Amino acid sequence: MNQLPFVYHKKILVLGLAKSGTAAAEILHDLGAFVTVNDSKPFEQNENAQYLLSKGLTVICGSHPEDLLDEGFSLIVKNPGIPYTNSVVAEAIKRNIPVWTEVELAYRISEAPIIGITGSNGKTTTTTLIYEMLAHAHKQPLIAGNIGTVASGVAKTATKENYIVMELSSFQLMGTELLKPKIAVLMNLYEAHLDYHKTYKEYTDAKFNITKKQDDSDWFVYNGEQKIVKDYAEKSLAQKVPFYVSKKTTEGISADDQYIYWNGVELFERSIIALRGKHNLENVLAATATAILLDCSLESIKAVLQSFQGVKHRTQFVLESNGRKYYNDSKATNTLATKSALAGFTEPVVWIAGGVDRGHSFDELIPYLPNVRALVHFGETSERLQKFGEENNIPFVKKVSNLKDATSLAVEVSQKGDVVLLSPACASWDQYESFELRGDEFIEIVKALSTS
């Protein structure tokens, strides 16, 4: 772990705990900083706060006191989910106190080069593909970031022999200053998280932070077919590697109906790729380009692409039973993700959807409905989904009370050759604590139904 002399004996505030805040606080304490942690969860119910207090850190729980910043902090490390409108954060910015997210800390302490992946869609699959390709090629990768493993915790033990493959959200990237990945990957940009970022430009500018500090010793892998991404790429000082999913090109990595090409030279046939859908082809091209830049063998790349069936909860193939194929896309918490899932199938689809009602429109799904044989829905959005399905002439549309009933009915109305797809297009919080729990339940229900 790199030492950070500028934090030694400095007062630093960690705002918001959970896994990332706890890891950051402990690392800063080990680096010799005087760390105060502040979390809104009451101390009696806060295991992370109790643990940090036992380590000798100052702990303030249950509220964010108005005079919190009067301690004279040199730095704030905040939980990515805390918005910049938060009173403590806003006051810190007014006082010119630097505000980081813990991925900035991870970058500064890491001895290992970082491979950073961001975008509106496809981050998790691309991150996992890169990790698997590097692992197969014995490059000693570690995986971290928004994918579920705290970046600073991974960076703490990483060495120069490793690569850290890091999924980065806009929330995390907005709190960076010097972050400089060896390879930065920008998958795509669509409207998302505007409740947090307020404007689309603020959101896309946060994403651009992944390459903002790169220079010509680094690489920037990006979507060459999306204008807004290309416009940002022009500002990057890194060596540029675009990817194209719809045409063969002589620059970067590209695909036509039959082959994948590297700078116009054939690499391998598309038919070897196990993942389905155009959106997954984007992920494959970005991951393959990254692996090539890191000197992975073509054999390792192809071996992963032939066997990789997808990330759990992201258009994840569950099983095939009685002529029906079941897919778990519980991570599709918005219409953009569900659009990608529906676009990936040519078979008739029995679609299971519903969850938290954020008020967003389902209209962008309309072009992908011709293959939808039935829509079974539940949760807060049920009334709007019922109306949406009926107005767009889906042959069978039915509301049920929960996922178990939805899956049972979906199986009942399906036919041989159909795909039964859970792709909610909504967050899970009306009935589940997370999309993972929702997806896990779907898998268990499908397995039980297939054996009954």
GROMACS .gro file of C-alpha atoms in nm:
model
  452
    1MET     CA    1   0.000   0.000   0.000
    2ASN     CA    2   0.133   0.343  -0.094
    3GLN     CA    3   0.171   0.578   0.202
    4LEU     CA    4   0.004   0.921   0.190
    5PRO     CA    5   0.219   1.166   0.388
    6PHE     CA    6  -0.029   1.450   0.337
    7VAL     CA    7  -0.292   1.272   0.551
    8TYR     CA    8  -0.057   1.199   0.843
    9HIS     CA    9  -0.182   1.371   1.161
   10LYS     CA   10  -0.452   1.551   0.961
   11LYS     CA   11  -0.815   1.564   1.066
   12ILE     CA   12  -1.029   1.375   0.817
   13LEU     CA   13  -1.405   1.323   0.820
   14VAL     CA   14  -1.559   1.006   0.676
   15LEU     CA   15  -1.923   1.083   0.603
   16GLY     CA   16  -2.149   0.778   0.578
   17LEU     CA   17  -2.027   0.432   0.662
   18ALA     CA   18  -2.156   0.108   0.509
   19LYS     CA   19  -1.877  -0.105   0.360
   20SER     CA   20  -1.692   0.167   0.169
   21GLY     CA   21  -1.692   0.423   0.448
   22THR     CA   22  -1.577   0.169   0.705
   23ALA     CA   23  -1.290   0.054   0.484
   24ALA     CA   24  -1.183   0.412   0.406
   25ALA     CA   25  -1.193   0.514   0.772
   26GLU     CA   26  -0.981   0.220   0.881
   27ILE     CA   27  -0.724   0.279   0.605
   28LEU     CA   28  -0.693   0.650   0.684
   29HIS     CA   29  -0.652   0.565   1.053
   30ASP     CA   30  -0.374   0.319   0.963
   31LEU     CA   31  -0.209   0.594   0.756
   32GLY     CA   32  -0.186   0.811   1.066
   33ALA     CA   33  -0.483   1.044   1.015
   34PHE     CA   34  -0.709   1.162   1.297
   35VAL     CA   35  -1.036   1.019   1.165
   36THR     CA   36  -1.389   1.115   1.264
   37VAL     CA   37  -1.676   0.912   1.122
   38ASN     CA   38  -2.029   1.044   1.098
   39ASP     CA   39  -2.326   0.825   1.011
   40SER     CA   40  -2.699   0.888   1.038
   41LYS     CA   41  -2.770   0.538   1.171
   42PRO     CA   42  -2.792   0.531   1.555
   43PHE     CA   43  -2.484   0.395   1.730
   44GLU     CA   44  -2.677   0.116   1.904
   45GLN     CA   45  -2.782  -0.025   1.565
   46ASN     CA   46  -2.455   0.052   1.387
   47GLU     CA   47  -2.207  -0.237   1.390
   48ASN     CA   48  -1.961  -0.053   1.166
   49ALA     CA   49  -1.953   0.246   1.399
   50GLN     CA   50  -1.910   0.022   1.701
   51TYR     CA   51  -1.618  -0.154   1.532
   52LEU     CA   52  -1.445   0.173   1.440
   53LEU     CA   53  -1.488   0.310   1.791
   54SER     CA   54  -1.314  -0.002   1.923
   55LYS     CA   55  -1.024   0.080   1.687
   56GLY     CA   56  -0.987   0.424   1.845
   57LEU     CA   57  -1.165   0.640   1.587
   58THR     CA   58  -1.399   0.923   1.682
   59VAL     CA   59  -1.759   0.826   1.609
   60ILE     CA   60  -2.064   1.055   1.575
   61CYS     CA   61  -2.388   0.874   1.496
   62GLY     CA   62  -2.759   0.941   1.466
   63SER     CA   63  -2.744   1.281   1.293
   64HIS     CA   64  -2.524   1.523   1.104
   65PRO     CA   65  -2.457   1.807   1.355
   66GLU     CA   66  -2.460   2.158   1.210
   67ASP     CA   67  -2.126   2.238   1.373
   68LEU     CA   68  -1.959   1.917   1.249
   69LEU     CA   69  -1.714   2.098   1.021
   70ASP     CA   70  -1.593   2.332   1.294
   71GLU     CA   71  -1.332   2.069   1.387
   72GLY     CA   72  -1.116   2.196   1.101
   73PHE     CA   73  -1.109   1.895   0.870
   74SER     CA   74  -0.854   1.884   0.586
   75LEU     CA   75  -1.050   1.628   0.381
   76ILE     CA   76  -1.391   1.461   0.362
   77VAL     CA   77  -1.441   1.112   0.224
   78LYS     CA   78  -1.812   1.061   0.164
   79ASN     CA   79  -2.030   0.765   0.080
   80PRO     CA   80  -2.108   0.781  -0.296
   81GLY     CA   81  -2.482   0.775  -0.229
   82ILE     CA   82  -2.476   1.096  -0.025
   83PRO     CA   83  -2.573   1.379  -0.263
   84TYR     CA   84  -2.383   1.702  -0.296
   85THR     CA   85  -2.693   1.884  -0.173
   86ASN     CA   86  -2.633   1.729   0.171
   87SER     CA   87  -2.581   2.018   0.415
   88VAL     CA   88  -2.243   1.893   0.540
   89VAL     CA   89  -2.112   1.832   0.187
   90ALA     CA   90  -2.242   2.163   0.057
   91GLU     CA   91  -2.082   2.351   0.348
   92ALA     CA   92  -1.752   2.167   0.298
   93ILE     CA   93  -1.744   2.272  -0.068
   94LYS     CA   94  -1.820   2.630   0.035
   95ARG     CA   95  -1.520   2.614   0.271
   96ASN     CA   96  -1.297   2.466  -0.004
   97ILE     CA   97  -1.251   2.138   0.183
   98PRO     CA   98  -1.177   1.858  -0.068
   99VAL     CA   99  -1.458   1.600  -0.093
  100TRP     CA  100  -1.363   1.253  -0.219
  101THR     CA  101  -1.533   0.921  -0.264
  102GLU     CA  102  -1.330   0.623  -0.149
  103VAL     CA  103  -1.226   0.525  -0.505
  104GLU     CA  104  -0.998   0.830  -0.504
  105LEU     CA  105  -0.840   0.696  -0.187
  106ALA     CA  106  -0.814   0.353  -0.352
  107TYR     CA  107  -0.629   0.500  -0.651
  108ARG     CA  108  -0.384   0.690  -0.433
  109ILE     CA  109  -0.290   0.395  -0.212
  110SER     CA  110  -0.285   0.131  -0.487
  111GLU     CA  111   0.045  -0.014  -0.601
  112ALA     CA  112  -0.142  -0.200  -0.877
  113PRO     CA  113  -0.249  -0.037  -1.205
  114ILE     CA  114  -0.624   0.021  -1.229
  115ILE     CA  115  -0.852  -0.080  -1.516
  116GLY     CA  116  -1.162   0.140  -1.476
  117ILE     CA  117  -1.497   0.065  -1.639
  118THR     CA  118  -1.798   0.296  -1.647
  119GLY     CA  119  -2.105   0.375  -1.858
  120SER     CA  120  -2.482   0.380  -1.824
  121ASN     CA  121  -2.520   0.014  -1.913
  122GLY     CA  122  -2.297  -0.292  -1.933
  123LYS     CA  123  -2.045  -0.200  -1.661
  124THR     CA  124  -2.082  -0.514  -1.452
  125THR     CA  125  -2.070  -0.760  -1.740
  126THR     CA  126  -1.770  -0.585  -1.899
  127THR     CA  127  -1.586  -0.565  -1.566
  128THR     CA  128  -1.643  -0.935  -1.504
  129LEU     CA  129  -1.539  -1.033  -1.857
  130ILE     CA  130  -1.212  -0.838  -1.827
  131TYR     CA  131  -1.143  -0.996  -1.490
  132GLU     CA  132  -1.207  -1.347  -1.627
  133MET     CA  133  -0.987  -1.288  -1.932
  134LEU     CA  134  -0.700  -1.160  -1.718
  135ALA     CA  135  -0.741  -1.447  -1.474
  136HIS     CA  136  -0.735  -1.704  -1.755
  137ALA     CA  137  -0.415  -1.541  -1.884
  138HIS     CA  138  -0.260  -1.558  -1.533
  139LYS     CA  139  -0.236  -1.178  -1.498
  140GLN     CA  140  -0.332  -1.187  -1.126
  141PRO     CA  141  -0.636  -0.956  -1.149
  142LEU     CA  142  -0.843  -0.832  -0.856
  143ILE     CA  143  -1.202  -0.710  -0.894
  144ALA     CA  144  -1.340  -0.408  -0.711
  145GLY     CA  145  -1.563  -0.101  -0.705
  146ASN     CA  146  -1.933  -0.069  -0.773
  147ILE     CA  147  -1.950  -0.441  -0.848
  148GLY     CA  148  -1.970  -0.509  -0.472
  149THR     CA  149  -1.611  -0.526  -0.344
  150VAL     CA  150  -1.483  -0.209  -0.176
  151ALA     CA  151  -1.214  -0.054  -0.395
  152SER     CA  152  -0.995   0.083  -0.116
  153GLY     CA  153  -1.007  -0.248   0.069
  154VAL     CA  154  -0.880  -0.428  -0.243
  155ALA     CA  155  -0.619  -0.159  -0.314
  156LYS     CA  156  -0.485  -0.188   0.040
  157THR     CA  157  -0.337  -0.533  -0.027
  158ALA     CA  158  -0.276  -0.510  -0.404
  159THR     CA  159   0.082  -0.524  -0.535
  160LYS     CA  160   0.254  -0.420  -0.857
  161GLU     CA  161   0.200  -0.776  -0.981
  162ASN     CA  162  -0.178  -0.729  -0.981
  163TYR     CA  163  -0.430  -0.543  -1.193
  164ILE     CA  164  -0.739  -0.399  -1.020
  165VAL     CA  165  -1.041  -0.426  -1.249
  166MET     CA  166  -1.275  -0.161  -1.109
  167GLU     CA  167  -1.638  -0.090  -1.194
  168LEU     CA  168  -1.701   0.282  -1.138
  169SER     CA  169  -2.037   0.457  -1.106
  170SER     CA  170  -2.105   0.823  -1.175
  171PHE     CA  171  -2.157   0.870  -0.800
  172GLN     CA  172  -1.806   0.740  -0.732
  173LEU     CA  173  -1.640   0.923  -1.021
  174MET     CA  174  -1.786   1.258  -0.921
  175GLY     CA  175  -1.570   1.246  -0.607
  176THR     CA  176  -1.233   1.199  -0.778
  177GLU     CA  177  -0.941   1.437  -0.832
  178LEU     CA  178  -0.634   1.248  -0.957
  179LEU     CA  179  -0.784   0.910  -1.056
  180LYS     CA  180  -0.584   0.792  -1.358
  181PRO     CA  181  -0.663   0.438  -1.476
  182LYS     CA  182  -0.408   0.262  -1.694
  183ILE     CA  183  -0.703   0.167  -1.912
  184ALA     CA  184  -1.035   0.352  -1.890
  185VAL     CA  185  -1.347   0.206  -2.053
  186LEU     CA  186  -1.659   0.412  -2.131
  187MET     CA  187  -1.938   0.184  -2.252
  188ASN     CA  188  -2.219   0.428  -2.336
  189LEU     CA  189  -2.409   0.729  -2.202
  190TYR     CA  190  -2.785   0.752  -2.156
  191GLU     CA  191  -3.004   0.955  -1.921
  192ALA     CA  192  -2.982   0.803  -1.572
  193HIS     CA  193  -2.964   0.905  -1.206
  194LEU     CA  194  -3.100   1.253  -1.276
  195ASP     CA  195  -3.257   1.253  -0.929
  196TYR     CA  196  -2.897   1.265  -0.801
  197HIS     CA  197  -2.714   1.461  -1.070
  198LYS     CA  198  -2.999   1.701  -1.155
  199THR     CA  199  -2.878   1.749  -1.515
  200TYR     CA  200  -2.766   1.512  -1.789
  201LYS     CA  201  -2.448   1.716  -1.838
  202GLU     CA  202  -2.352   1.679  -1.472
  203TYR     CA  203  -2.405   1.305  -1.505
  204THR     CA  204  -2.199   1.271  -1.826
  205ASP     CA  205  -1.925   1.501  -1.693
  206ALA     CA  206  -1.895   1.272  -1.390
  207LYS     CA  207  -1.851   0.974  -1.623
  208PHE     CA  208  -1.581   1.162  -1.818
  209ASN     CA  209  -1.374   1.182  -1.497
  210ILE     CA  210  -1.263   0.826  -1.573
  211THR     CA  211  -1.032   0.956  -1.850
  212LYS     CA  212  -0.990   1.320  -1.751
  213LYS     CA  213  -0.646   1.270  -1.592
  214GLN     CA  214  -0.516   1.013  -1.841
  215ASP     CA  215  -0.222   1.092  -2.069
  216ASP     CA  216  -0.058   0.927  -2.371
  217SER     CA  217   0.085   0.650  -2.154
  218ASP     CA  218  -0.271   0.529  -2.091
  219TRP     CA  219  -0.553   0.390  -2.307
  220PHE     CA  220  -0.915   0.496  -2.345
  221VAL     CA  221  -1.152   0.228  -2.478
  222TYR     CA  222  -1.486   0.380  -2.580
  223ASN     CA  223  -1.806   0.343  -2.780
  224GLY     CA  224  -1.721   0.472  -3.128
  225GLU     CA  225  -2.084   0.464  -3.243
  226GLN     CA  226  -2.233   0.702  -2.987
  227LYS     CA  227  -2.180   1.070  -3.065
  228ILE     CA  228  -2.176   1.198  -2.707
  229VAL     CA  229  -1.912   0.940  -2.612
  230LYS     CA  230  -1.704   1.029  -2.920
  231ASP     CA  231  -1.726   1.397  -2.828
  232TYR     CA  232  -1.590   1.321  -2.481
  233ALA     CA  233  -1.322   1.096  -2.632
  234GLU     CA  234  -1.187   1.389  -2.833
  235LYS     CA  235  -1.101   1.560  -2.503
  236SER     CA  236  -0.909   1.260  -2.370
  237LEU     CA  237  -0.529   1.268  -2.391
  238ALA     CA  238  -0.501   0.889  -2.373
  239GLN     CA  239  -0.438   0.655  -2.666
  240LYS     CA  240  -0.784   0.589  -2.808
  241VAL     CA  241  -0.936   0.251  -2.889
  242PRO     CA  242  -1.296   0.279  -3.015
  243PHE     CA  243  -1.534  -0.017  -3.049
  244TYR     CA  244  -1.805  -0.065  -3.314
  245VAL     CA  245  -2.076  -0.331  -3.296
  246SER     CA  246  -2.242  -0.273  -3.634
  247LYS     CA  247  -1.961  -0.249  -3.888
  248LYS     CA  248  -1.607  -0.358  -3.967
  249THR     CA  249  -1.354  -0.076  -3.923
  250THR     CA  250  -0.978  -0.040  -3.959
  251GLU     CA  251  -0.939   0.128  -3.619
  252GLY     CA  252  -0.997  -0.020  -3.277
  253ILE     CA  253  -1.215  -0.329  -3.236
  254SER     CA  254  -1.524  -0.396  -3.444
  255ALA     CA  255  -1.776  -0.656  -3.555
  256ASP     CA  256  -1.987  -0.748  -3.853
  257ASP     CA  257  -2.237  -1.033  -3.878
  258GLN     CA  258  -1.964  -1.299  -3.889
  259TYR     CA  259  -1.637  -1.182  -3.732
  260ILE     CA  260  -1.467  -0.971  -3.466
  261TYR     CA  261  -1.182  -0.754  -3.599
  262TRP     CA  262  -0.881  -0.581  -3.439
  263ASN     CA  263  -0.770  -0.280  -3.646
  264GLY     CA  264  -0.945  -0.440  -3.943
  265VAL     CA  265  -0.779  -0.781  -3.906
  266GLU     CA  266  -1.001  -1.081  -3.832
  267LEU     CA  267  -0.969  -1.209  -3.473
  268PHE     CA  268  -1.236  -1.479  -3.440
  269GLU     CA  269  -1.587  -1.576  -3.545
  270ARG     CA  270  -1.881  -1.419  -3.361
  271SER     CA  271  -2.043  -1.760  -3.331
  272ILE     CA  272  -1.807  -1.858  -3.046
  273ILE     CA  273  -1.956  -1.591  -2.815
  274ALA     CA  274  -2.190  -1.743  -2.556
  275LEU     CA  275  -2.348  -1.412  -2.450
  276ARG     CA  276  -2.648  -1.300  -2.652
  277GLY     CA  277  -2.768  -0.958  -2.766
  278LYS     CA  278  -2.625  -0.643  -2.920
  279HIS     CA  279  -2.570  -0.487  -2.578
  280ASN     CA  280  -2.358  -0.786  -2.480
  281LEU     CA  281  -2.159  -0.751  -2.802
  282GLU     CA  282  -2.059  -0.403  -2.679
  283ASN     CA  283  -1.942  -0.562  -2.356
  284VAL     CA  284  -1.750  -0.833  -2.543
  285LEU     CA  285  -1.571  -0.585  -2.770
  286ALA     CA  286  -1.473  -0.352  -2.484
  287ALA     CA  287  -1.346  -0.641  -2.273
  288THR     CA  288  -1.159  -0.803  -2.563
  289ALA     CA  289  -0.988  -0.474  -2.652
  290THR     CA  290  -0.879  -0.428  -2.290
  291ALA     CA  291  -0.745  -0.782  -2.270
  292ILE     CA  292  -0.547  -0.735  -2.592
  293LEU     CA  293  -0.393  -0.412  -2.461
  294LEU     CA  294  -0.281  -0.607  -2.152
  295ASP     CA  295  -0.117  -0.877  -2.365
  296CYS     CA  296  -0.366  -1.155  -2.295
  297SER     CA  297  -0.342  -1.438  -2.544
  298LEU     CA  298  -0.615  -1.482  -2.802
  299GLU     CA  299  -0.663  -1.835  -2.665
  300SER     CA  300  -0.747  -1.697  -2.319
  301ILE     CA  301  -0.988  -1.440  -2.462
  302LYS     CA  302  -1.169  -1.698  -2.674
  303ALA     CA  303  -1.188  -1.951  -2.391
  304VAL     CA  304  -1.369  -1.698  -2.170
  305LEU     CA  305  -1.605  -1.585  -2.446
  306GLN     CA  306  -1.700  -1.946  -2.525
  307SER     CA  307  -1.788  -2.028  -2.164
  308PHE     CA  308  -1.907  -1.702  -2.005
  309GLN     CA  309  -2.286  -1.714  -1.962
  310GLY     CA  310  -2.331  -1.372  -1.802
  311VAL     CA  311  -2.327  -1.201  -1.465
  312LYS     CA  312  -2.575  -1.311  -1.203
  313HIS     CA  313  -2.898  -1.108  -1.223
  314ARG     CA  314  -2.800  -0.956  -1.562
  315THR     CA  315  -2.983  -1.153  -1.835
  316GLN     CA  316  -2.855  -1.460  -1.652
  317PHE     CA  317  -2.953  -1.793  -1.804
  318VAL     CA  318  -3.109  -1.998  -1.522
  319LEU     CA  319  -3.218  -2.324  -1.686
  320GLU     CA  320  -3.420  -2.483  -1.965
  321SER     CA  321  -3.720  -2.695  -1.879
  322ASN     CA  322  -4.006  -2.834  -2.088
  323GLY     CA  323  -3.890  -2.638  -2.389
  324ARG     CA  324  -3.885  -2.304  -2.203
  325LYS     CA  325  -3.567  -2.104  -2.127
  326TYR     CA  326  -3.560  -1.897  -1.808
  327TYR     CA  327  -3.356  -1.579  -1.767
  328ASN     CA  328  -3.297  -1.371  -1.454
  329ASP     CA  329  -3.248  -1.001  -1.532
  330SER     CA  330  -3.334  -0.870  -1.186
  331LYS     CA  331  -3.062  -0.605  -1.212
  332ALA     CA  332  -3.273  -0.434  -1.478
  333THR     CA  333  -3.400  -0.163  -1.245
  334ASN     CA  334  -3.484   0.080  -1.526
  335THR     CA  335  -3.627   0.073  -1.878
  336LEU     CA  336  -3.285   0.112  -2.040
  337ALA     CA  337  -3.168  -0.220  -1.899
  338THR     CA  338  -3.495  -0.397  -1.982
  339LYS     CA  339  -3.477  -0.262  -2.337
  340SER     CA  340  -3.139  -0.432  -2.378
  341ALA     CA  341  -3.276  -0.758  -2.241
  342LEU     CA  342  -3.584  -0.764  -2.466
  343ALA     CA  343  -3.371  -0.673  -2.768
  344GLY     CA  344  -3.150  -0.975  -2.705
  345PHE     CA  345  -3.417  -1.235  -2.785
  346THR     CA  346  -3.571  -1.342  -3.114
  347GLU     CA  347  -3.791  -1.607  -2.948
  348PRO     CA  348  -4.136  -1.526  -2.805
  349VAL     CA  349  -4.097  -1.376  -2.456
  350VAL     CA  350  -4.315  -1.405  -2.148
  351TRP     CA  351  -4.206  -1.094  -1.961
  352ILE     CA  352  -4.223  -1.055  -1.581
  353ALA     CA  353  -4.193  -0.693  -1.465
  354GLY     CA  354  -4.276  -0.451  -1.188
  355GLY     CA  355  -4.149  -0.296  -0.867
  356VAL     CA  356  -4.095   0.052  -0.727
  357ASP     CA  357  -4.281   0.323  -0.917
  358ARG     CA  358  -4.033   0.602  -0.994
  359GLY     CA  359  -4.273   0.759  -1.242
  360HIS     CA  360  -4.051   0.697  -1.546
  361SER     CA  361  -4.205   0.616  -1.883
  362PHE     CA  362  -4.203   0.267  -2.034
  363ASP     CA  363  -4.243   0.405  -2.387
  364GLU     CA  364  -3.884   0.335  -2.496
  365LEU     CA  365  -3.971  -0.036  -2.468
  366ILE     CA  366  -4.242  -0.016  -2.736
  367PRO     CA  367  -4.015  -0.110  -3.033
  368TYR     CA  368  -3.914  -0.428  -2.847
  369LEU     CA  369  -4.265  -0.555  -2.771
  370PRO     CA  370  -4.354  -0.748  -3.091
  371ASN     CA  371  -4.191  -1.064  -2.951
  372VAL     CA  372  -4.361  -1.029  -2.612
  373ARG     CA  373  -4.633  -1.294  -2.589
  374ALA     CA  374  -4.738  -1.204  -2.236
  375LEU     CA  375  -4.669  -0.951  -1.960
  376VAL     CA  376  -4.715  -1.062  -1.601
  377HIS     CA  377  -4.655  -0.784  -1.350
  378PHE     CA  378  -4.659  -0.704  -0.978
  379GLY     CA  379  -4.557  -0.429  -0.736
  380GLU     CA  380  -4.616  -0.053  -0.722
  381THR     CA  381  -4.604  -0.010  -1.100
  382SER     CA  382  -4.874  -0.267  -1.171
  383GLU     CA  383  -5.148  -0.024  -1.275
  384ARG     CA  384  -4.919   0.159  -1.518
  385LEU     CA  385  -4.781  -0.167  -1.658
  386GLN     CA  386  -5.134  -0.300  -1.709
  387LYS     CA  387  -5.226   0.011  -1.907
  388PHE     CA  388  -4.896   0.003  -2.098
  389GLY     CA  389  -4.940  -0.361  -2.197
  390GLU     CA  390  -5.302  -0.317  -2.308
  391GLU     CA  391  -5.232   0.002  -2.506
  392ASN     CA  392  -4.949  -0.172  -2.692
  393ASN     CA  393  -5.149  -0.484  -2.775
  394ILE     CA  394  -4.953  -0.741  -2.579
  395PRO     CA  395  -5.178  -1.048  -2.618
  396PHE     CA  396  -5.188  -1.137  -2.246
  397VAL     CA  397  -5.142  -0.884  -1.962
  398LYS     CA  398  -5.213  -0.976  -1.600
  399LYS     CA  399  -5.148  -0.830  -1.255
  400VAL     CA  400  -5.053  -1.056  -0.963
  401SER     CA  401  -4.946  -0.982  -0.607
  402ASN     CA  402  -4.587  -1.107  -0.593
  403LEU     CA  403  -4.299  -1.265  -0.782
  404LYS     CA  404  -4.393  -1.621  -0.695
  405ASP     CA  405  -4.741  -1.580  -0.842
  406ALA     CA  406  -4.596  -1.394  -1.141
  407THR     CA  407  -4.351  -1.672  -1.221
  408SER     CA  408  -4.614  -1.945  -1.180
  409LEU     CA  409  -4.851  -1.763  -1.415
  410ALA     CA  410  -4.572  -1.692  -1.663
  411VAL     CA  411  -4.493  -2.063  -1.682
  412GLU     CA  412  -4.862  -2.144  -1.723
  413VAL     CA  413  -4.914  -1.908  -2.020
  414SER     CA  414  -4.581  -1.988  -2.188
  415GLN     CA  415  -4.537  -2.233  -2.474
  416LYS     CA  416  -4.252  -2.454  -2.591
  417GLY     CA  417  -3.980  -2.241  -2.749
  418ASP     CA  418  -4.060  -1.939  -2.531
  419VAL     CA  419  -3.826  -1.739  -2.309
  420VAL     CA  420  -3.955  -1.660  -1.959
  421LEU     CA  421  -3.776  -1.339  -1.865
  422LEU     CA  422  -3.768  -1.157  -1.531
  423SER     CA  423  -3.665  -0.803  -1.631
  424PRO     CA  424  -3.852  -0.574  -1.392
  425ALA     CA  425  -3.769  -0.229  -1.540
  426CYS     CA  426  -3.816  -0.110  -1.182
  427ALA     CA  427  -3.623  -0.102  -0.856
  428SER     CA  428  -3.699  -0.372  -0.600
  429TRP     CA  429  -3.752  -0.177  -0.279
  430ASP     CA  430  -4.130  -0.207  -0.260
  431GLN     CA  431  -4.100  -0.579  -0.182
  432TYR     CA  432  -3.724  -0.656  -0.155
  433GLU     CA  433  -3.421  -0.498   0.008
  434SER     CA  434  -3.221  -0.540  -0.313
  435PHE     CA  435  -3.242  -0.660  -0.672
  436GLU     CA  436  -3.011  -0.947  -0.571
  437LEU     CA  437  -3.268  -1.087  -0.329
  438ARG     CA  438  -3.538  -1.052  -0.593
  439GLY     CA  439  -3.324  -1.237  -0.847
  440ASP     CA  440  -3.226  -1.509  -0.601
  441GLU     CA  441  -3.592  -1.572  -0.523
  442PHE     CA  442  -3.676  -1.596  -0.893
  443ILE     CA  443  -3.403  -1.856  -0.942
  444GLU     CA  444  -3.534  -2.064  -0.652
  445ILE     CA  445  -3.893  -2.040  -0.777
  446VAL     CA  446  -3.791  -2.147  -1.128
  447LYS     CA  447  -3.590  -2.443  -0.998
  448ALA     CA  448  -3.882  -2.555  -0.780
  449LEU     CA  449  -4.132  -2.522  -1.066
  450SER     CA  450  -3.907  -2.710  -1.308
  451THR     CA  451  -3.889  -3.013  -1.077
  452SER     CA  452  -4.257  -3.019  -0.982
   0.00000   0.00000   0.00000
